[in-house]
């Protein structure tokens, strides 16, 4: 068995990771902004219910429950080592917002990076593809680090100067076809290794 993750959305806990901070605002040259990604998370969790995106981007949904989870503490510790120091802890906490979203956001089915070690240790060989111009970029780096620490075989292919969604736009991005070919080659290699 093998798992291929292409710019995966892995956690809705910390929206102050460097990749989220770098891709905020409408003037960024990327397909997926941080605001749009947070709207997707809210839509997945709550449907069309309104929740303040700006408050979430400030991590105002943080709670004591979140701080008590060892996986949340691990993400916080590791986030500090990503490219630049992060200011993760919110200046303002909104307990009503936390109550509304965290029953979803803290669920490992919703935020797989928050799964216990015993679950992640059972991951099959994993291929992770990430893109530089993507608010989800740092989630991939965190997952790869965690899987490596747990002894899971993982291959990470990070595409500099590429946008979220580039792999599906072969007419626009020269690297899209190459990225697809690399994923296929990885799967072929894994299938011959299994024989």
Tab-separated table of N, CA and C in Angstrom, residues 29-187:
chain	number	residue	atom	x	y	z
A	29	UNK	N	0.245	36.812	-5.656
A	29	UNK	CA	0.153	36.150	-6.955
A	29	UNK	C	0.019	34.633	-6.827
A	30	UNK	N	-1.087	34.180	-6.286
A	30	UNK	CA	-1.296	32.749	-6.106
A	30	UNK	C	-2.769	32.422	-6.277
A	31	UNK	N	-3.044	31.195	-6.613
A	31	UNK	CA	-4.426	30.764	-6.810
A	31	UNK	C	-5.164	30.687	-5.483
A	32	UNK	N	-4.487	30.162	-4.455
A	32	UNK	CA	-5.120	29.922	-3.161
A	32	UNK	C	-4.538	30.860	-2.110
A	33	UNK	N	-5.342	31.801	-1.638
A	33	UNK	CA	-4.898	32.676	-0.552
A	33	UNK	C	-5.235	32.016	0.784
A	34	UNK	N	-4.645	32.510	1.833
A	34	UNK	CA	-4.924	32.001	3.179
A	34	UNK	C	-6.391	32.197	3.543
A	35	UNK	N	-6.946	33.342	3.160
A	35	UNK	CA	-8.354	33.619	3.464
A	35	UNK	C	-9.271	32.596	2.797
A	36	UNK	N	-8.993	32.283	1.550
A	36	UNK	CA	-9.832	31.298	0.842
A	36	UNK	C	-9.682	29.927	1.481
A	37	UNK	N	-8.458	29.546	1.857
A	37	UNK	CA	-8.271	28.236	2.485
A	37	UNK	C	-9.031	28.142	3.794
A	38	UNK	N	-8.998	29.194	4.600
A	38	UNK	CA	-9.739	29.178	5.868
A	38	UNK	C	-11.246	29.093	5.601
A	39	UNK	N	-11.714	29.771	4.561
A	39	UNK	CA	-13.139	29.658	4.190
A	39	UNK	C	-13.488	28.225	3.819
A	40	UNK	N	-12.580	27.522	3.129
A	40	UNK	CA	-12.811	26.112	2.813
A	40	UNK	C	-12.915	25.282	4.085
A	41	UNK	N	-11.990	25.500	5.027
A	41	UNK	CA	-12.059	24.761	6.289
A	41	UNK	C	-13.400	24.997	6.986
A	42	UNK	N	-13.832	26.250	7.053
A	42	UNK	CA	-15.099	26.576	7.710
A	42	UNK	C	-16.263	25.909	6.972
A	43	UNK	N	-16.249	25.947	5.654
A	43	UNK	CA	-17.324	25.325	4.868
A	43	UNK	C	-17.359	23.813	5.109
A	44	UNK	N	-16.189	23.173	5.150
A	44	UNK	CA	-16.155	21.736	5.424
A	44	UNK	C	-16.715	21.426	6.804
A	45	UNK	N	-16.386	22.255	7.776
A	45	UNK	CA	-16.785	22.005	9.158
A	45	UNK	C	-18.227	22.405	9.436
A	46	UNK	N	-18.629	23.576	8.965
A	46	UNK	CA	-19.899	24.154	9.392
A	46	UNK	C	-20.895	24.399	8.269
A	47	UNK	N	-20.549	24.050	7.061
A	47	UNK	CA	-21.440	24.371	5.947
A	47	UNK	C	-21.355	25.859	5.648
A	48	UNK	N	-22.465	26.478	5.464
A	48	UNK	CA	-22.490	27.887	5.064
A	48	UNK	C	-22.591	28.840	6.250
A	49	UNK	N	-22.428	28.333	7.455
A	49	UNK	CA	-22.496	29.189	8.642
A	49	UNK	C	-21.345	30.192	8.622
A	50	UNK	N	-21.634	31.423	8.975
A	50	UNK	CA	-20.612	32.472	8.952
A	50	UNK	C	-19.714	32.375	10.180
A	51	UNK	N	-18.433	32.433	9.935
A	51	UNK	CA	-17.424	32.514	10.993
A	51	UNK	C	-16.389	33.517	10.522
A	52	UNK	N	-15.903	34.354	11.431
A	52	UNK	CA	-14.944	35.385	11.071
A	52	UNK	C	-13.596	34.821	10.636
A	53	UNK	N	-13.287	34.926	9.352
A	53	UNK	CA	-12.035	34.424	8.796
A	53	UNK	C	-10.847	35.136	9.427
A	54	UNK	N	-10.934	36.438	9.596
A	54	UNK	CA	-9.813	37.194	10.181
A	54	UNK	C	-9.495	36.714	11.587
A	55	UNK	N	-10.541	36.430	12.366
A	55	UNK	CA	-10.301	35.924	13.720
A	55	UNK	C	-9.585	34.581	13.682
A	56	UNK	N	-9.988	33.709	12.769
A	56	UNK	CA	-9.320	32.421	12.646
A	56	UNK	C	-7.867	32.594	12.208
A	57	UNK	N	-7.624	33.504	11.262
A	57	UNK	CA	-6.245	33.752	10.819
A	57	UNK	C	-5.369	34.298	11.938
A	58	UNK	N	-5.986	34.857	12.964
A	58	UNK	CA	-5.247	35.334	14.143
A	58	UNK	C	-5.165	34.261	15.238
A	59	UNK	N	-5.642	33.051	14.925
A	59	UNK	CA	-5.668	31.936	15.877
A	59	UNK	C	-6.528	32.225	17.103
A	60	UNK	N	-7.556	33.022	16.932
A	60	UNK	CA	-8.442	33.350	18.059
A	60	UNK	C	-9.277	32.159	18.503
A	61	UNK	N	-9.250	31.081	17.749
A	61	UNK	CA	-9.989	29.868	18.116
A	61	UNK	C	-9.197	28.967	19.066
A	62	UNK	N	-8.003	29.417	19.481
A	62	UNK	CA	-7.204	28.610	20.393
A	62	UNK	C	-7.906	28.464	21.723
A	63	UNK	N	-7.707	27.313	22.331
A	63	UNK	CA	-8.369	27.025	23.602
A	63	UNK	C	-7.439	26.216	24.499
A	64	UNK	N	-7.843	26.051	25.737
A	64	UNK	CA	-7.070	25.224	26.668
A	64	UNK	C	-7.045	23.774	26.193
A	65	UNK	N	-8.154	23.334	25.616
A	65	UNK	CA	-8.217	21.973	25.081
A	65	UNK	C	-7.138	21.768	24.015
A	66	UNK	N	-6.953	22.766	23.175
A	66	UNK	CA	-5.955	22.690	22.122
A	66	UNK	C	-4.552	22.609	22.731
A	67	UNK	N	-4.293	23.448	23.720
A	67	UNK	CA	-2.975	23.473	24.349
A	67	UNK	C	-2.677	22.192	25.114
A	68	UNK	N	-3.720	21.464	25.513
A	68	UNK	CA	-3.527	20.228	26.267
A	68	UNK	C	-3.161	19.052	25.360
A	69	UNK	N	-3.472	19.139	24.092
A	69	UNK	CA	-3.184	18.034	23.166
A	69	UNK	C	-1.691	18.009	22.833
A	70	UNK	N	-1.085	16.848	23.012
A	70	UNK	CA	0.353	16.737	22.741
A	70	UNK	C	0.662	17.005	21.269
A	71	UNK	N	-0.230	16.617	20.362
A	71	UNK	CA	0.033	16.862	18.943
A	71	UNK	C	-0.023	18.351	18.623
A	72	UNK	N	-0.880	19.095	19.289
A	72	UNK	CA	-0.928	20.551	19.091
A	72	UNK	C	0.352	21.194	19.614
A	73	UNK	N	0.832	20.705	20.757
A	73	UNK	CA	2.086	21.241	21.305
A	73	UNK	C	3.248	20.917	20.367
A	74	UNK	N	3.246	19.727	19.760
A	74	UNK	CA	4.305	19.354	18.815
A	74	UNK	C	4.286	20.302	17.618
A	75	UNK	N	3.106	20.578	17.080
A	75	UNK	CA	3.003	21.490	15.935
A	75	UNK	C	3.552	22.857	16.312
A	76	UNK	N	3.216	23.339	17.499
A	76	UNK	CA	3.711	24.648	17.938
A	76	UNK	C	5.227	24.665	18.023
A	77	UNK	N	5.798	23.622	18.612
A	77	UNK	CA	7.257	23.553	18.760
A	77	UNK	C	7.924	23.506	17.386
A	78	UNK	N	7.410	22.690	16.493
A	78	UNK	CA	8.007	22.537	15.166
A	78	UNK	C	7.767	23.753	14.282
A	79	UNK	N	6.660	24.427	14.490
A	79	UNK	CA	6.357	25.615	13.684
A	79	UNK	C	7.444	26.670	13.854
A	80	UNK	N	8.026	26.719	15.027
A	80	UNK	CA	9.079	27.698	15.286
A	80	UNK	C	10.320	27.457	14.436
A	81	UNK	N	10.498	26.224	13.977
A	81	UNK	CA	11.683	25.917	13.169
A	81	UNK	C	11.445	26.117	11.673
A	82	UNK	N	10.241	26.467	11.282
A	82	UNK	CA	9.913	26.647	9.867
A	82	UNK	C	10.305	28.029	9.380
A	83	UNK	N	11.330	28.105	8.556
A	83	UNK	CA	11.717	29.288	7.808
A	83	UNK	C	11.880	30.559	8.624
A	84	UNK	N	10.949	30.862	9.469
A	84	UNK	CA	11.013	32.069	10.298
A	84	UNK	C	10.221	31.790	11.557
A	85	UNK	N	10.542	32.457	12.597
A	85	UNK	CA	9.810	32.254	13.843
A	85	UNK	C	8.363	32.681	13.648
A	86	UNK	N	7.461	31.943	14.255
A	86	UNK	CA	6.052	32.275	14.142
A	86	UNK	C	5.553	32.837	15.464
A	87	UNK	N	4.648	33.734	15.356
A	87	UNK	CA	3.969	34.261	16.540
A	87	UNK	C	2.602	33.595	16.524
A	88	UNK	N	2.534	32.427	17.136
A	88	UNK	CA	1.348	31.599	17.004
A	88	UNK	C	0.274	31.929	18.030
A	89	UNK	N	0.709	32.153	19.252
A	89	UNK	CA	-0.255	32.351	20.320
A	89	UNK	C	-1.052	33.626	20.064
A	90	UNK	N	-2.366	33.519	20.086
A	90	UNK	CA	-3.184	34.691	19.789
A	90	UNK	C	-3.136	35.729	20.907
A	91	UNK	N	-3.255	36.983	20.504
A	91	UNK	CA	-3.341	38.063	21.484
A	91	UNK	C	-4.748	38.117	22.080
A	92	UNK	N	-5.711	37.641	21.304
A	92	UNK	CA	-7.109	37.653	21.722
A	92	UNK	C	-7.691	36.266	21.488
A	93	UNK	N	-8.332	35.711	22.490
A	93	UNK	CA	-8.981	34.409	22.338
A	93	UNK	C	-10.489	34.604	22.355
A	94	UNK	N	-11.156	33.894	21.496
A	94	UNK	CA	-12.604	33.971	21.383
A	94	UNK	C	-13.163	32.595	21.735
A	95	UNK	N	-13.653	32.436	22.953
A	95	UNK	CA	-14.117	31.128	23.418
A	95	UNK	C	-15.349	30.651	22.652
A	96	UNK	N	-16.198	31.580	22.207
A	96	UNK	CA	-17.361	31.169	21.411
A	96	UNK	C	-16.934	30.619	20.054
A	97	UNK	N	-15.955	31.268	19.437
A	97	UNK	CA	-15.420	30.776	18.171
A	97	UNK	C	-14.768	29.413	18.380
A	98	UNK	N	-13.987	29.281	19.445
A	98	UNK	CA	-13.328	28.000	19.737
A	98	UNK	C	-14.353	26.892	19.901
A	99	UNK	N	-15.406	27.178	20.638
A	99	UNK	CA	-16.451	26.167	20.869
A	99	UNK	C	-17.116	25.762	19.552
A	100	UNK	N	-17.305	26.713	18.681
A	100	UNK	CA	-17.991	26.455	17.416
A	100	UNK	C	-17.145	25.614	16.466
A	101	UNK	N	-15.860	25.936	16.324
A	101	UNK	CA	-15.057	25.285	15.286
A	101	UNK	C	-14.171	24.149	15.787
A	102	UNK	N	-13.747	24.174	17.047
A	102	UNK	CA	-12.737	23.222	17.475
A	102	UNK	C	-13.240	21.791	17.598
A	103	UNK	N	-14.542	21.579	17.726
A	103	UNK	CA	-15.014	20.193	17.740
A	103	UNK	C	-14.737	19.537	16.388
A	104	UNK	N	-14.617	20.334	15.339
A	104	UNK	CA	-14.227	19.827	14.022
A	104	UNK	C	-12.718	19.958	13.812
A	105	UNK	N	-12.198	21.140	14.068
A	105	UNK	CA	-10.797	21.427	13.770
A	105	UNK	C	-9.828	20.531	14.531
A	106	UNK	N	-10.210	20.067	15.726
A	106	UNK	CA	-9.321	19.223	16.528
A	106	UNK	C	-9.526	17.733	16.274
A	107	UNK	N	-10.473	17.393	15.442
A	107	UNK	CA	-10.730	15.993	15.101
A	107	UNK	C	-9.667	15.527	14.107
A	108	UNK	N	-8.934	14.458	14.409
A	108	UNK	CA	-7.891	13.980	13.493
A	108	UNK	C	-8.418	13.585	12.105
A	109	UNK	N	-9.708	13.280	11.988
A	109	UNK	CA	-10.278	13.017	10.664
A	109	UNK	C	-10.328	14.301	9.839
A	110	UNK	N	-10.450	15.412	10.516
A	110	UNK	CA	-10.489	16.727	9.861
A	110	UNK	C	-9.080	17.306	9.727
A	111	UNK	N	-8.279	17.136	10.756
A	111	UNK	CA	-6.904	17.645	10.813
A	111	UNK	C	-5.960	16.475	11.077
A	112	UNK	N	-5.603	15.712	10.043
A	112	UNK	CA	-4.816	14.491	10.244
A	112	UNK	C	-3.482	14.697	10.952
A	113	UNK	N	-2.917	15.878	10.865
A	113	UNK	CA	-1.649	16.134	11.545
A	113	UNK	C	-1.806	16.051	13.063
A	114	UNK	N	-3.029	16.110	13.553
A	114	UNK	CA	-3.293	16.022	14.995
A	114	UNK	C	-3.527	14.592	15.469
A	115	UNK	N	-3.427	13.629	14.559
A	115	UNK	CA	-3.625	12.225	14.938
A	115	UNK	C	-2.519	11.777	15.890
A	116	UNK	N	-2.850	10.819	16.733
A	116	UNK	CA	-1.870	10.254	17.658
A	116	UNK	C	-0.774	9.538	16.885
A	117	UNK	N	0.382	9.417	17.513
A	117	UNK	CA	1.514	8.728	16.898
A	117	UNK	C	1.146	7.312	16.460
A	118	UNK	N	0.385	6.595	17.286
A	118	UNK	CA	0.069	5.196	16.960
A	118	UNK	C	-0.722	5.093	15.653
A	119	UNK	N	-1.477	6.123	15.319
A	119	UNK	CA	-2.220	6.134	14.049
A	119	UNK	C	-1.274	6.471	12.899
A	120	UNK	N	-0.466	7.509	13.056
A	120	UNK	CA	0.443	7.905	11.979
A	120	UNK	C	1.517	6.854	11.714
A	121	UNK	N	1.902	6.092	12.719
A	121	UNK	CA	2.893	5.027	12.529
A	121	UNK	C	2.387	3.962	11.561
A	122	UNK	N	1.074	3.861	11.431
A	122	UNK	CA	0.476	2.857	10.540
A	122	UNK	C	0.358	3.350	9.101
A	123	UNK	N	0.785	4.582	8.836
A	123	UNK	CA	0.746	5.093	7.462
A	123	UNK	C	1.592	4.194	6.560
A	124	UNK	N	1.116	3.972	5.344
A	124	UNK	CA	1.951	3.245	4.388
A	124	UNK	C	3.071	4.162	3.880
A	125	UNK	N	3.916	3.647	3.012
A	125	UNK	CA	4.908	4.502	2.358
A	125	UNK	C	4.165	5.690	1.767
A	126	UNK	N	4.704	6.877	1.971
A	126	UNK	CA	3.962	8.099	1.638
A	126	UNK	C	4.792	9.019	0.757
A	127	UNK	N	4.136	9.569	-0.245
A	127	UNK	CA	4.715	10.577	-1.135
A	127	UNK	C	3.953	11.870	-0.878
A	128	UNK	N	4.663	12.935	-0.554
A	128	UNK	CA	4.030	14.229	-0.294
A	128	UNK	C	4.547	15.234	-1.318
A	129	UNK	N	3.638	15.879	-2.012
A	129	UNK	CA	3.986	16.932	-2.963
A	129	UNK	C	3.505	18.257	-2.403
A	130	UNK	N	4.407	19.238	-2.350
A	130	UNK	CA	4.027	20.569	-1.875
A	130	UNK	C	4.480	21.614	-2.875
A	131	UNK	N	3.831	22.779	-2.809
A	131	UNK	CA	4.149	23.888	-3.705
A	131	UNK	C	4.532	25.102	-2.870
A	132	UNK	N	5.511	25.845	-3.341
A	132	UNK	CA	6.017	26.996	-2.599
A	132	UNK	C	4.956	28.073	-2.376
A	133	UNK	N	4.175	28.371	-3.416
A	133	UNK	CA	3.207	29.468	-3.333
A	133	UNK	C	1.839	28.928	-2.907
A	134	UNK	N	1.785	28.448	-1.662
A	134	UNK	CA	0.608	27.747	-1.176
A	134	UNK	C	0.525	27.912	0.340
A	135	UNK	N	-0.616	28.368	0.873
A	135	UNK	CA	-0.727	28.467	2.332
A	135	UNK	C	-0.606	27.110	3.023
A	136	UNK	N	-0.825	26.012	2.292
A	136	UNK	CA	-0.727	24.675	2.870
A	136	UNK	C	0.695	24.120	2.889
A	137	UNK	N	1.629	24.848	2.330
A	137	UNK	CA	3.012	24.380	2.187
A	137	UNK	C	3.592	23.850	3.501
A	138	UNK	N	3.496	24.606	4.566
A	138	UNK	CA	4.148	24.218	5.815
A	138	UNK	C	3.498	22.999	6.458
A	139	UNK	N	2.210	22.763	6.189
A	139	UNK	CA	1.570	21.539	6.677
A	139	UNK	C	2.315	20.316	6.149
A	140	UNK	N	2.704	20.367	4.873
A	140	UNK	CA	3.432	19.236	4.274
A	140	UNK	C	4.762	19.020	4.967
A	141	UNK	N	5.507	20.102	5.209
A	141	UNK	CA	6.796	19.975	5.883
A	141	UNK	C	6.637	19.400	7.286
A	142	UNK	N	5.581	19.820	7.992
A	142	UNK	CA	5.337	19.294	9.337
A	142	UNK	C	4.996	17.804	9.286
A	143	UNK	N	4.169	17.392	8.334
A	143	UNK	CA	3.814	15.974	8.225
A	143	UNK	C	5.043	15.131	7.894
A	144	UNK	N	5.840	15.581	6.948
A	144	UNK	CA	7.036	14.828	6.563
A	144	UNK	C	7.957	14.656	7.768
A	145	UNK	N	8.152	15.721	8.529
A	145	UNK	CA	9.012	15.641	9.719
A	145	UNK	C	8.434	14.643	10.724
A	146	UNK	N	7.146	14.734	10.938
A	146	UNK	CA	6.517	13.839	11.921
A	146	UNK	C	6.589	12.384	11.468
A	147	UNK	N	6.292	12.117	10.196
A	147	UNK	CA	6.360	10.745	9.693
A	147	UNK	C	7.788	10.206	9.775
A	148	UNK	N	8.768	11.037	9.429
A	148	UNK	CA	10.172	10.613	9.554
A	148	UNK	C	10.508	10.253	10.990
A	149	UNK	N	10.067	11.078	11.937
A	149	UNK	CA	10.327	10.803	13.356
A	149	UNK	C	9.697	9.495	13.806
A	150	UNK	N	8.588	9.126	13.171
A	150	UNK	CA	7.869	7.902	13.547
A	150	UNK	C	8.345	6.680	12.767
A	151	UNK	N	9.306	6.866	11.863
A	151	UNK	CA	9.856	5.749	11.114
A	151	UNK	C	9.063	5.336	9.881
A	152	UNK	N	8.148	6.183	9.436
A	152	UNK	CA	7.385	5.904	8.223
A	152	UNK	C	8.225	6.323	7.020
A	153	UNK	N	8.276	5.475	5.988
A	153	UNK	CA	9.003	5.830	4.768
A	153	UNK	C	8.221	6.912	4.037
A	154	UNK	N	8.876	8.049	3.834
A	154	UNK	CA	8.198	9.180	3.196
A	154	UNK	C	9.141	9.845	2.204
A	155	UNK	N	8.593	10.199	1.055
A	155	UNK	CA	9.334	10.971	0.057
A	155	UNK	C	8.601	12.293	-0.098
A	156	UNK	N	9.344	13.388	0.024
A	156	UNK	CA	8.744	14.718	-0.098
A	156	UNK	C	9.310	15.396	-1.331
A	157	UNK	N	8.430	15.816	-2.211
A	157	UNK	CA	8.849	16.580	-3.396
A	157	UNK	C	8.244	17.961	-3.277
A	158	UNK	N	9.103	18.950	-3.049
A	158	UNK	CA	8.655	20.336	-2.910
A	158	UNK	C	8.985	21.084	-4.198
A	159	UNK	N	8.004	21.781	-4.748
A	159	UNK	CA	8.165	22.504	-6.003
A	159	UNK	C	8.274	23.993	-5.730
A	160	UNK	N	9.488	24.514	-5.882
A	160	UNK	CA	9.731	25.956	-5.725
A	160	UNK	C	8.988	26.709	-6.834
A	161	UNK	N	8.567	27.910	-6.543
A	161	UNK	CA	7.924	28.816	-7.511
A	161	UNK	C	6.646	28.263	-8.120
A	162	UNK	N	6.102	27.223	-7.554
A	162	UNK	CA	4.854	26.655	-8.071
A	162	UNK	C	3.704	27.021	-7.136
A	163	UNK	N	2.535	27.042	-7.719
A	163	UNK	CA	1.307	27.468	-7.081
A	163	UNK	C	0.478	26.257	-6.636
A	164	UNK	N	-0.345	26.432	-5.621
A	164	UNK	CA	-1.318	25.411	-5.267
A	164	UNK	C	-2.173	25.131	-6.504
A	165	UNK	N	-2.321	23.876	-6.832
A	165	UNK	CA	-3.128	23.503	-7.984
A	165	UNK	C	-2.361	23.372	-9.288
A	166	UNK	N	-1.055	23.670	-9.272
A	166	UNK	CA	-0.288	23.688	-10.523
A	166	UNK	C	-0.305	22.352	-11.252
A	167	UNK	N	-0.357	21.258	-10.508
A	167	UNK	CA	-0.247	19.939	-11.126
A	167	UNK	C	-1.412	19.646	-12.076
A	168	UNK	N	-2.512	20.313	-11.883
A	168	UNK	CA	-3.680	20.103	-12.743
A	168	UNK	C	-3.780	21.078	-13.903
A	169	UNK	N	-2.785	21.952	-14.053
A	169	UNK	CA	-2.854	22.989	-15.093
A	169	UNK	C	-1.642	22.831	-16.012
A	170	UNK	N	-1.635	21.739	-16.748
A	170	UNK	CA	-0.472	21.436	-17.589
A	170	UNK	C	-0.288	22.443	-18.718
A	171	UNK	N	-1.358	23.094	-19.131
A	171	UNK	CA	-1.254	24.079	-20.213
A	171	UNK	C	-0.551	25.353	-19.745
A	172	UNK	N	-0.596	25.637	-18.454
A	172	UNK	CA	-0.026	26.863	-17.909
A	172	UNK	C	1.358	26.656	-17.281
A	173	UNK	N	1.540	25.509	-16.656
A	173	UNK	CA	2.784	25.247	-15.925
A	173	UNK	C	3.565	24.119	-16.594
A	174	UNK	N	4.783	24.415	-17.017
A	174	UNK	CA	5.644	23.387	-17.625
A	174	UNK	C	5.930	22.251	-16.640
A	175	UNK	N	6.063	22.590	-15.378
A	175	UNK	CA	6.408	21.586	-14.372
A	175	UNK	C	5.247	20.670	-14.007
A	176	UNK	N	4.033	20.998	-14.434
A	176	UNK	CA	2.878	20.172	-14.074
A	176	UNK	C	3.024	18.757	-14.611
A	177	UNK	N	3.362	18.627	-15.872
A	177	UNK	CA	3.521	17.294	-16.463
A	177	UNK	C	4.657	16.531	-15.787
A	178	UNK	N	5.749	17.237	-15.513
A	178	UNK	CA	6.882	16.603	-14.838
A	178	UNK	C	6.476	16.114	-13.436
A	179	UNK	N	5.711	16.914	-12.734
A	179	UNK	CA	5.257	16.522	-11.396
A	179	UNK	C	4.368	15.287	-11.463
A	180	UNK	N	3.459	15.264	-12.428
A	180	UNK	CA	2.590	14.092	-12.603
A	180	UNK	C	3.426	12.850	-12.914
A	181	UNK	N	4.398	13.008	-13.786
A	181	UNK	CA	5.267	11.879	-14.145
A	181	UNK	C	6.039	11.371	-12.936
A	182	UNK	N	6.489	12.275	-12.085
A	182	UNK	CA	7.220	11.859	-10.884
A	182	UNK	C	6.323	11.073	-9.928
A	183	UNK	N	5.066	11.494	-9.791
A	183	UNK	CA	4.131	10.762	-8.929
A	183	UNK	C	3.917	9.357	-9.492
A	184	UNK	N	3.681	9.265	-10.796
A	184	UNK	CA	3.481	7.960	-11.433
A	184	UNK	C	4.724	7.092	-11.265
A	185	UNK	N	5.897	7.671	-11.464
A	185	UNK	CA	7.149	6.919	-11.315
A	185	UNK	C	7.307	6.413	-9.880
A	186	UNK	N	6.969	7.246	-8.910
A	186	UNK	CA	7.022	6.818	-7.507
A	186	UNK	C	6.118	5.602	-7.293
A	187	UNK	N	4.892	5.674	-7.795
A	187	UNK	CA	3.950	4.559	-7.614
A	187	UNK	C	4.432	3.293	-8.317
